[in-house]
Amino acid sequence: MPNLQDVLRKDQYKKINFKVSKTQHLLVKASINGVSGNFILDTGASNSCVGFESITLFGLKAGTSKTRAAGAGATGMYTQVAKNNTLSLGRWKTAGLHLVIFDLTHVNEALQQYKAKAVQGIIGADILLEGEAIIDYANRCLYLK
């Protein structure tokens, strides 16, 4: 029987390792506009996001947005949008990415309570769908095409 990694490699998938935090979140390293950061891999998040505090770090051009964000424990959160960014996860890359920007304080405070590392953002379903994602939980790998 062929190995999953070999089958996916032949189908042009890129392998991205992830870690599982003390809070059971899936954590990945990603780069936005060439700058590395820590992100939660969240299959339940519709869009990829970064926190307001990371606008300067990633060199984002934040614009107004009428959309309100909702997440675990919070609704109606003010957002901004940053258009046309590049995102890299390992050797996988996408350009023209629109990111939602909102207050991640509540997320990082929850992580801090468990002495887990803060994150700069969330990788959501927009990326997972674009990359035809396959998540291999047993081997802690994300595959993107």
CSV table of N, CA and C in Angstrom, one decimal:
chain,number,residue,atom,x,y,z
A,1,MET,N,0.8,-1.2,0.0
A,1,MET,CA,0.0,0.0,0.0
A,1,MET,C,0.9,1.2,0.0
A,2,PRO,N,0.6,2.2,-0.9
A,2,PRO,CA,1.4,3.4,-1.0
A,2,PRO,C,1.3,4.3,0.3
A,3,ASN,N,2.4,5.0,0.6
A,3,ASN,CA,2.4,5.9,1.7
A,3,ASN,C,1.6,7.2,1.3
A,4,LEU,N,0.8,7.8,2.2
A,4,LEU,CA,0.0,9.0,1.9
A,4,LEU,C,0.9,10.1,1.5
A,5,GLN,N,2.0,10.3,2.1
A,5,GLN,CA,2.9,11.4,1.8
A,5,GLN,C,3.4,11.3,0.3
A,6,ASP,N,3.8,10.1,-0.1
A,6,ASP,CA,4.3,9.8,-1.4
A,6,ASP,C,3.2,10.1,-2.5
A,7,VAL,N,2.0,9.6,-2.2
A,7,VAL,CA,0.8,9.8,-3.1
A,7,VAL,C,0.6,11.3,-3.3
A,8,LEU,N,0.5,12.1,-2.2
A,8,LEU,CA,0.2,13.5,-2.2
A,8,LEU,C,1.4,14.3,-2.9
A,9,ARG,N,2.6,13.9,-2.7
A,9,ARG,CA,3.7,14.5,-3.3
A,9,ARG,C,3.6,14.4,-4.8
A,10,LYS,N,3.3,13.2,-5.3
A,10,LYS,CA,3.1,13.0,-6.7
A,10,LYS,C,2.0,13.9,-7.3
A,11,ASP,N,1.0,14.2,-6.5
A,11,ASP,CA,-0.1,15.0,-6.9
A,11,ASP,C,0.1,16.5,-6.6
A,12,GLN,N,1.4,16.9,-6.4
A,12,GLN,CA,1.8,18.3,-6.3
A,12,GLN,C,1.4,18.9,-5.0
A,13,TYR,N,1.2,18.2,-4.0
A,13,TYR,CA,0.9,18.7,-2.6
A,13,TYR,C,2.2,19.1,-1.9
A,14,LYS,N,2.1,20.2,-1.1
A,14,LYS,CA,3.2,20.6,-0.3
A,14,LYS,C,2.9,20.2,1.2
A,15,LYS,N,3.9,19.7,1.9
A,15,LYS,CA,3.7,19.3,3.2
A,15,LYS,C,4.1,20.4,4.2
A,16,ILE,N,3.2,20.7,5.1
A,16,ILE,CA,3.5,21.7,6.1
A,16,ILE,C,3.2,21.1,7.5
A,17,ASN,N,4.3,21.0,8.3
A,17,ASN,CA,4.1,20.5,9.7
A,17,ASN,C,3.4,21.5,10.6
A,18,PHE,N,2.6,20.9,11.5
A,18,PHE,CA,2.0,21.7,12.5
A,18,PHE,C,2.3,21.1,13.9
A,19,LYS,N,2.1,22.0,14.9
A,19,LYS,CA,2.2,21.5,16.3
A,19,LYS,C,0.9,21.6,17.0
A,20,VAL,N,0.7,20.9,18.0
A,20,VAL,CA,-0.5,21.0,18.8
A,20,VAL,C,-0.2,21.7,20.1
A,21,SER,N,-0.9,22.8,20.4
A,21,SER,CA,-0.6,23.5,21.6
A,21,SER,C,-1.1,22.9,22.8
A,22,LYS,N,-0.8,23.4,24.0
A,22,LYS,CA,-1.3,23.0,25.3
A,22,LYS,C,-2.8,23.1,25.3
A,23,THR,N,-3.4,24.0,24.5
A,23,THR,CA,-4.8,24.3,24.4
A,23,THR,C,-5.5,23.4,23.3
A,24,GLN,N,-4.7,22.5,22.7
A,24,GLN,CA,-5.2,21.7,21.6
A,24,GLN,C,-5.5,22.4,20.3
A,25,HIS,N,-4.9,23.6,20.2
A,25,HIS,CA,-5.0,24.3,18.9
A,25,HIS,C,-3.9,23.8,18.0
A,26,LEU,N,-4.2,23.8,16.7
A,26,LEU,CA,-3.1,23.4,15.7
A,26,LEU,C,-2.4,24.7,15.3
A,27,LEU,N,-1.1,24.7,15.5
A,27,LEU,CA,-0.2,25.8,15.3
A,27,LEU,C,0.7,25.6,14.1
A,28,VAL,N,0.7,26.6,13.2
A,28,VAL,CA,1.6,26.6,12.1
A,28,VAL,C,2.4,27.9,12.0
A,29,LYS,N,3.5,27.8,11.4
A,29,LYS,CA,4.3,29.0,11.1
A,29,LYS,C,3.9,29.4,9.6
A,30,ALA,N,3.7,30.7,9.5
A,30,ALA,CA,3.4,31.2,8.1
A,30,ALA,C,4.1,32.5,8.0
A,31,SER,N,4.2,32.9,6.7
A,31,SER,CA,4.8,34.2,6.4
A,31,SER,C,3.8,35.0,5.6
A,32,ILE,N,3.6,36.3,6.0
A,32,ILE,CA,2.8,37.2,5.3
A,32,ILE,C,3.7,38.3,4.8
A,33,ASN,N,3.7,38.5,3.5
A,33,ASN,CA,4.5,39.6,2.9
A,33,ASN,C,6.0,39.4,3.3
A,34,GLY,N,6.4,38.1,3.4
A,34,GLY,CA,7.8,37.8,3.8
A,34,GLY,C,8.2,37.8,5.2
A,35,VAL,N,7.2,38.1,6.1
A,35,VAL,CA,7.5,38.2,7.6
A,35,VAL,C,6.8,37.0,8.2
A,36,SER,N,7.6,36.3,9.0
A,36,SER,CA,7.1,35.1,9.7
A,36,SER,C,6.3,35.4,10.9
A,37,GLY,N,5.3,34.5,11.2
A,37,GLY,CA,4.5,34.6,12.4
A,37,GLY,C,3.9,33.3,12.8
A,38,ASN,N,3.3,33.3,14.0
A,38,ASN,CA,2.6,32.1,14.5
A,38,ASN,C,1.1,32.2,14.3
A,39,PHE,N,0.5,31.1,13.8
A,39,PHE,CA,-0.9,31.1,13.4
A,39,PHE,C,-1.6,29.9,13.9
A,40,ILE,N,-2.9,30.0,14.2
A,40,ILE,CA,-3.7,28.9,14.5
A,40,ILE,C,-4.3,28.4,13.2
A,41,LEU,N,-4.3,27.1,13.0
A,41,LEU,CA,-5.0,26.5,11.8
A,41,LEU,C,-6.4,26.2,12.3
A,42,ASP,N,-7.4,26.9,11.7
A,42,ASP,CA,-8.7,26.8,12.2
A,42,ASP,C,-9.7,26.5,11.0
A,43,THR,N,-10.1,25.2,11.0
A,43,THR,CA,-11.0,24.8,9.9
A,43,THR,C,-12.4,25.4,10.1
A,44,GLY,N,-12.7,26.0,11.2
A,44,GLY,CA,-14.0,26.6,11.4
A,44,GLY,C,-14.0,28.1,11.2
A,45,ALA,N,-12.9,28.7,10.9
A,45,ALA,CA,-12.8,30.1,10.6
A,45,ALA,C,-13.0,30.3,9.0
A,46,SER,N,-13.9,31.1,8.7
A,46,SER,CA,-14.2,31.3,7.2
A,46,SER,C,-13.1,32.0,6.5
A,47,ASN,N,-12.4,32.9,7.1
A,47,ASN,CA,-11.3,33.7,6.5
A,47,ASN,C,-10.1,33.7,7.3
A,48,SER,N,-9.0,33.9,6.7
A,48,SER,CA,-7.7,34.0,7.4
A,48,SER,C,-7.6,35.5,8.0
A,49,CYS,N,-7.1,35.6,9.2
A,49,CYS,CA,-7.1,36.9,9.9
A,49,CYS,C,-5.8,37.1,10.5
A,50,VAL,N,-5.6,38.4,10.8
A,50,VAL,CA,-4.5,38.8,11.7
A,50,VAL,C,-5.0,39.8,12.7
A,51,GLY,N,-4.3,40.0,13.8
A,51,GLY,CA,-4.7,40.9,14.8
A,51,GLY,C,-4.3,42.3,14.5
A,52,PHE,N,-5.0,43.3,15.0
A,52,PHE,CA,-4.7,44.7,14.8
A,52,PHE,C,-3.2,45.0,15.1
A,53,GLU,N,-2.7,44.4,16.2
A,53,GLU,CA,-1.3,44.6,16.6
A,53,GLU,C,-0.3,44.1,15.6
A,54,SER,N,-0.7,43.4,14.6
A,54,SER,CA,0.3,42.8,13.6
A,54,SER,C,0.2,43.6,12.3
A,55,ILE,N,-0.5,44.7,12.2
A,55,ILE,CA,-0.6,45.4,10.9
A,55,ILE,C,0.8,45.9,10.5
A,56,THR,N,1.5,46.5,11.4
A,56,THR,CA,2.8,47.0,11.1
A,56,THR,C,3.8,45.9,10.8
A,57,LEU,N,3.8,44.9,11.7
A,57,LEU,CA,4.7,43.7,11.5
A,57,LEU,C,4.7,43.1,10.1
A,58,PHE,N,3.5,42.9,9.6
A,58,PHE,CA,3.3,42.3,8.3
A,58,PHE,C,3.2,43.3,7.1
A,59,GLY,N,3.4,44.6,7.4
A,59,GLY,CA,3.3,45.6,6.4
A,59,GLY,C,2.0,45.7,5.7
A,60,LEU,N,0.9,45.6,6.4
A,60,LEU,CA,-0.4,45.5,5.8
A,60,LEU,C,-0.9,46.9,5.5
A,61,LYS,N,-1.7,47.1,4.5
A,61,LYS,CA,-2.4,48.3,4.2
A,61,LYS,C,-3.9,48.1,4.6
A,62,ALA,N,-4.2,48.5,5.8
A,62,ALA,CA,-5.5,48.2,6.3
A,62,ALA,C,-6.5,49.2,5.8
A,63,GLY,N,-7.7,48.7,5.3
A,63,GLY,CA,-8.7,49.5,4.8
A,63,GLY,C,-10.0,49.2,5.6
A,64,THR,N,-11.0,50.1,5.4
A,64,THR,CA,-12.3,49.9,6.1
A,64,THR,C,-13.0,48.7,5.6
A,65,SER,N,-13.8,48.2,6.5
A,65,SER,CA,-14.7,47.0,6.2
A,65,SER,C,-16.0,47.2,6.9
A,66,LYS,N,-17.1,46.8,6.3
A,66,LYS,CA,-18.4,46.8,6.9
A,66,LYS,C,-18.7,45.5,7.6
A,67,THR,N,-17.9,44.5,7.4
A,67,THR,CA,-18.1,43.2,8.0
A,67,THR,C,-17.8,43.2,9.5
A,68,ARG,N,-18.6,42.5,10.3
A,68,ARG,CA,-18.3,42.3,11.7
A,68,ARG,C,-17.9,40.9,11.9
A,69,ALA,N,-16.9,40.7,12.7
A,69,ALA,CA,-16.4,39.3,13.0
A,69,ALA,C,-17.1,38.7,14.2
A,70,ALA,N,-17.2,37.4,14.2
A,70,ALA,CA,-17.7,36.6,15.3
A,70,ALA,C,-16.7,35.4,15.5
A,71,GLY,N,-16.6,35.1,16.7
A,71,GLY,CA,-15.7,33.9,17.0
A,71,GLY,C,-16.1,33.4,18.4
A,72,ALA,N,-15.4,32.4,18.9
A,72,ALA,CA,-15.6,31.8,20.1
A,72,ALA,C,-15.7,32.9,21.2
A,73,GLY,N,-16.8,33.1,21.8
A,73,GLY,CA,-16.9,34.0,22.9
A,73,GLY,C,-17.1,35.5,22.5
A,74,ALA,N,-17.2,35.8,21.3
A,74,ALA,CA,-17.3,37.2,20.9
A,74,ALA,C,-18.1,37.3,19.6
A,75,THR,N,-18.9,38.4,19.5
A,75,THR,CA,-19.6,38.7,18.3
A,75,THR,C,-19.6,40.2,18.0
A,76,GLY,N,-19.9,40.5,16.8
A,76,GLY,CA,-20.0,41.9,16.4
A,76,GLY,C,-18.7,42.7,16.5
A,77,MET,N,-17.5,42.0,16.3
A,77,MET,CA,-16.3,42.7,16.5
A,77,MET,C,-15.9,43.5,15.2
A,78,TYR,N,-15.4,44.7,15.5
A,78,TYR,CA,-15.0,45.6,14.4
A,78,TYR,C,-13.9,45.0,13.6
A,79,THR,N,-13.9,45.1,12.3
A,79,THR,CA,-12.8,44.6,11.5
A,79,THR,C,-12.3,45.6,10.5
A,80,GLN,N,-11.2,45.3,9.9
A,80,GLN,CA,-10.6,46.0,8.8
A,80,GLN,C,-10.2,44.9,7.8
A,81,VAL,N,-9.8,45.3,6.6
A,81,VAL,CA,-9.4,44.4,5.6
A,81,VAL,C,-8.1,44.9,5.0
A,82,ALA,N,-7.2,43.9,4.7
A,82,ALA,CA,-6.0,44.2,4.0
A,82,ALA,C,-5.9,43.4,2.7
A,83,LYS,N,-5.9,44.0,1.6
A,83,LYS,CA,-6.0,43.3,0.3
A,83,LYS,C,-4.7,43.1,-0.3
A,84,ASN,N,-4.6,42.1,-1.2
A,84,ASN,CA,-3.5,41.8,-2.0
A,84,ASN,C,-2.2,41.5,-1.3
A,85,ASN,N,-2.2,40.5,-0.4
A,85,ASN,CA,-1.0,40.1,0.3
A,85,ASN,C,-0.5,38.8,-0.1
A,86,THR,N,0.7,38.4,0.2
A,86,THR,CA,1.2,37.1,-0.1
A,86,THR,C,1.3,36.3,1.2
A,87,LEU,N,1.0,35.0,1.1
A,87,LEU,CA,1.1,34.2,2.3
A,87,LEU,C,1.8,32.9,1.9
A,88,SER,N,2.8,32.5,2.7
A,88,SER,CA,3.6,31.3,2.5
A,88,SER,C,3.4,30.4,3.7
A,89,LEU,N,3.1,29.2,3.4
A,89,LEU,CA,3.1,28.1,4.5
A,89,LEU,C,4.1,27.1,4.0
A,90,GLY,N,5.3,27.0,4.6
A,90,GLY,CA,6.3,26.1,4.1
A,90,GLY,C,6.6,26.5,2.6
A,91,ARG,N,6.6,25.6,1.7
A,91,ARG,CA,6.9,25.8,0.3
A,91,ARG,C,5.6,26.2,-0.5
A,92,TRP,N,4.5,26.2,0.1
A,92,TRP,CA,3.2,26.6,-0.5
A,92,TRP,C,3.0,28.1,-0.4
A,93,LYS,N,2.6,28.7,-1.5
A,93,LYS,CA,2.5,30.2,-1.5
A,93,LYS,C,1.2,30.6,-2.3
A,94,THR,N,0.6,31.7,-1.8
A,94,THR,CA,-0.5,32.3,-2.6
A,94,THR,C,-0.3,33.8,-2.6
A,95,ALA,N,-0.8,34.4,-3.6
A,95,ALA,CA,-0.7,35.9,-3.7
A,95,ALA,C,-2.1,36.5,-3.9
A,96,GLY,N,-2.3,37.8,-3.7
A,96,GLY,CA,-3.6,38.4,-3.8
A,96,GLY,C,-4.5,38.1,-2.7
A,97,LEU,N,-4.0,37.7,-1.6
A,97,LEU,CA,-4.8,37.3,-0.4
A,97,LEU,C,-5.4,38.5,0.3
A,98,HIS,N,-6.7,38.4,0.6
A,98,HIS,CA,-7.3,39.5,1.4
A,98,HIS,C,-7.4,38.9,2.8
A,99,LEU,N,-6.9,39.7,3.8
A,99,LEU,CA,-6.9,39.3,5.2
A,99,LEU,C,-7.9,40.1,6.0
A,100,VAL,N,-8.6,39.5,6.9
A,100,VAL,CA,-9.5,40.2,7.8
A,100,VAL,C,-8.6,40.6,9.0
A,101,ILE,N,-8.7,41.8,9.5
A,101,ILE,CA,-8.0,42.3,10.6
A,101,ILE,C,-9.0,42.6,11.7
A,102,PHE,N,-8.7,42.0,12.9
A,102,PHE,CA,-9.6,42.2,14.0
A,102,PHE,C,-8.8,42.0,15.3
A,103,ASP,N,-9.5,42.3,16.4
A,103,ASP,CA,-8.9,42.2,17.7
A,103,ASP,C,-8.7,40.8,18.2
A,104,LEU,N,-7.5,40.3,18.3
A,104,LEU,CA,-7.2,38.9,18.7
A,104,LEU,C,-6.8,38.9,20.2
A,105,THR,N,-7.1,39.9,20.9
A,105,THR,CA,-6.7,40.0,22.3
A,105,THR,C,-7.3,38.8,23.1
A,106,HIS,N,-8.6,38.6,22.9
A,106,HIS,CA,-9.3,37.5,23.6
A,106,HIS,C,-8.7,36.1,23.3
A,107,VAL,N,-8.2,35.9,22.1
A,107,VAL,CA,-7.6,34.7,21.8
A,107,VAL,C,-6.3,34.5,22.5
A,108,ASN,N,-5.4,35.6,22.4
A,108,ASN,CA,-4.1,35.5,23.1
A,108,ASN,C,-4.2,35.5,24.6
A,109,GLU,N,-5.2,36.1,25.2
A,109,GLU,CA,-5.4,36.0,26.6
A,109,GLU,C,-5.7,34.6,27.0
A,110,ALA,N,-6.5,34.0,26.3
A,110,ALA,CA,-6.9,32.6,26.6
A,110,ALA,C,-5.6,31.7,26.4
A,111,LEU,N,-4.8,31.9,25.4
A,111,LEU,CA,-3.6,31.1,25.2
A,111,LEU,C,-2.6,31.4,26.4
A,112,GLN,N,-2.5,32.6,26.8
A,112,GLN,CA,-1.6,33.0,27.9
A,112,GLN,C,-2.0,32.3,29.2
A,113,GLN,N,-3.3,32.1,29.4
A,113,GLN,CA,-3.7,31.4,30.7
A,113,GLN,C,-3.2,30.0,30.8
A,114,TYR,N,-2.9,29.4,29.6
A,114,TYR,CA,-2.3,28.1,29.6
A,114,TYR,C,-0.8,28.1,29.3
A,115,LYS,N,-0.2,29.3,29.4
A,115,LYS,CA,1.2,29.5,29.1
A,115,LYS,C,1.6,29.0,27.7
A,116,ALA,N,0.7,29.2,26.8
A,116,ALA,CA,0.9,28.9,25.4
A,116,ALA,C,1.4,30.2,24.7
A,117,LYS,N,2.1,30.0,23.6
A,117,LYS,CA,2.6,31.2,22.8
A,117,LYS,C,1.4,32.0,22.2
A,118,ALA,N,1.6,33.3,22.1
A,118,ALA,CA,0.7,34.1,21.4
A,118,ALA,C,0.7,33.9,19.9
A,119,VAL,N,-0.4,34.2,19.2
A,119,VAL,CA,-0.4,34.1,17.8
A,119,VAL,C,-0.6,35.4,17.2
A,120,GLN,N,-0.2,35.5,15.9
A,120,GLN,CA,-0.4,36.8,15.2
A,120,GLN,C,-1.7,36.7,14.3
A,121,GLY,N,-2.2,35.5,14.1
A,121,GLY,CA,-3.3,35.3,13.3
A,121,GLY,C,-3.9,33.9,13.2
A,122,ILE,N,-4.8,33.8,12.3
A,122,ILE,CA,-5.5,32.5,12.1
A,122,ILE,C,-5.5,32.2,10.6
A,123,ILE,N,-5.2,30.9,10.3
A,123,ILE,CA,-5.3,30.4,8.9
A,123,ILE,C,-6.7,29.8,8.8
A,124,GLY,N,-7.5,30.3,7.9
A,124,GLY,CA,-8.9,29.8,7.8
A,124,GLY,C,-9.2,29.0,6.6
A,125,ALA,N,-10.5,28.8,6.4
A,125,ALA,CA,-11.0,28.0,5.3
A,125,ALA,C,-10.7,28.6,3.9
A,126,ASP,N,-10.5,29.9,3.8
A,126,ASP,CA,-10.2,30.4,2.5
A,126,ASP,C,-8.9,29.8,2.0
A,127,ILE,N,-7.9,29.7,2.8
A,127,ILE,CA,-6.6,29.1,2.4
A,127,ILE,C,-6.8,27.6,2.3
A,128,LEU,N,-7.5,26.9,3.2
A,128,LEU,CA,-7.7,25.5,3.2
A,128,LEU,C,-8.4,25.1,1.9
A,129,LEU,N,-9.4,25.8,1.5
A,129,LEU,CA,-10.1,25.5,0.3
A,129,LEU,C,-9.3,25.8,-1.0
A,130,GLU,N,-8.6,26.9,-1.0
A,130,GLU,CA,-7.8,27.2,-2.2
A,130,GLU,C,-6.7,26.2,-2.4
A,131,GLY,N,-6.1,25.7,-1.3
A,131,GLY,CA,-5.0,24.7,-1.3
A,131,GLY,C,-5.5,23.3,-1.3
A,132,GLU,N,-6.8,23.1,-1.4
A,132,GLU,CA,-7.4,21.7,-1.4
A,132,GLU,C,-6.8,20.9,-0.2
A,133,ALA,N,-6.9,21.5,0.9
A,133,ALA,CA,-6.2,21.0,2.1
A,133,ALA,C,-6.6,19.5,2.5
A,134,ILE,N,-5.5,18.8,2.9
A,134,ILE,CA,-5.7,17.5,3.6
A,134,ILE,C,-4.9,17.6,4.9
A,135,ILE,N,-5.6,17.3,6.0
A,135,ILE,CA,-5.0,17.4,7.3
A,135,ILE,C,-4.8,16.0,7.8
A,136,ASP,N,-3.5,15.7,8.1
A,136,ASP,CA,-3.1,14.4,8.6
A,136,ASP,C,-2.8,14.6,10.1
A,137,TYR,N,-3.8,14.4,10.9
A,137,TYR,CA,-3.7,14.6,12.3
A,137,TYR,C,-2.7,13.7,13.0
A,138,ALA,N,-2.7,12.4,12.6
A,138,ALA,CA,-1.8,11.4,13.2
A,138,ALA,C,-0.3,11.8,13.0
A,139,ASN,N,0.0,12.4,11.9
A,139,ASN,CA,1.4,12.8,11.6
A,139,ASN,C,1.7,14.3,11.7
A,140,ARG,N,0.6,15.0,12.2
A,140,ARG,CA,0.7,16.4,12.4
A,140,ARG,C,1.2,17.2,11.2
A,141,CYS,N,0.6,16.9,10.1
A,141,CYS,CA,0.9,17.5,8.8
A,141,CYS,C,-0.3,18.1,8.1
A,142,LEU,N,-0.1,19.2,7.5
A,142,LEU,CA,-1.1,19.8,6.6
A,142,LEU,C,-0.5,19.7,5.2
A,143,TYR,N,-1.4,19.3,4.2
A,143,TYR,CA,-0.9,19.2,2.8
A,143,TYR,C,-1.8,20.2,2.0
A,144,LEU,N,-1.1,21.1,1.2
A,144,LEU,CA,-1.8,22.0,0.4
A,144,LEU,C,-1.3,21.8,-1.1
A,145,LYS,N,-2.2,21.9,-2.0
A,145,LYS,CA,-1.9,21.7,-3.4
A,145,LYS,C,-1.7,23.1,-4.1
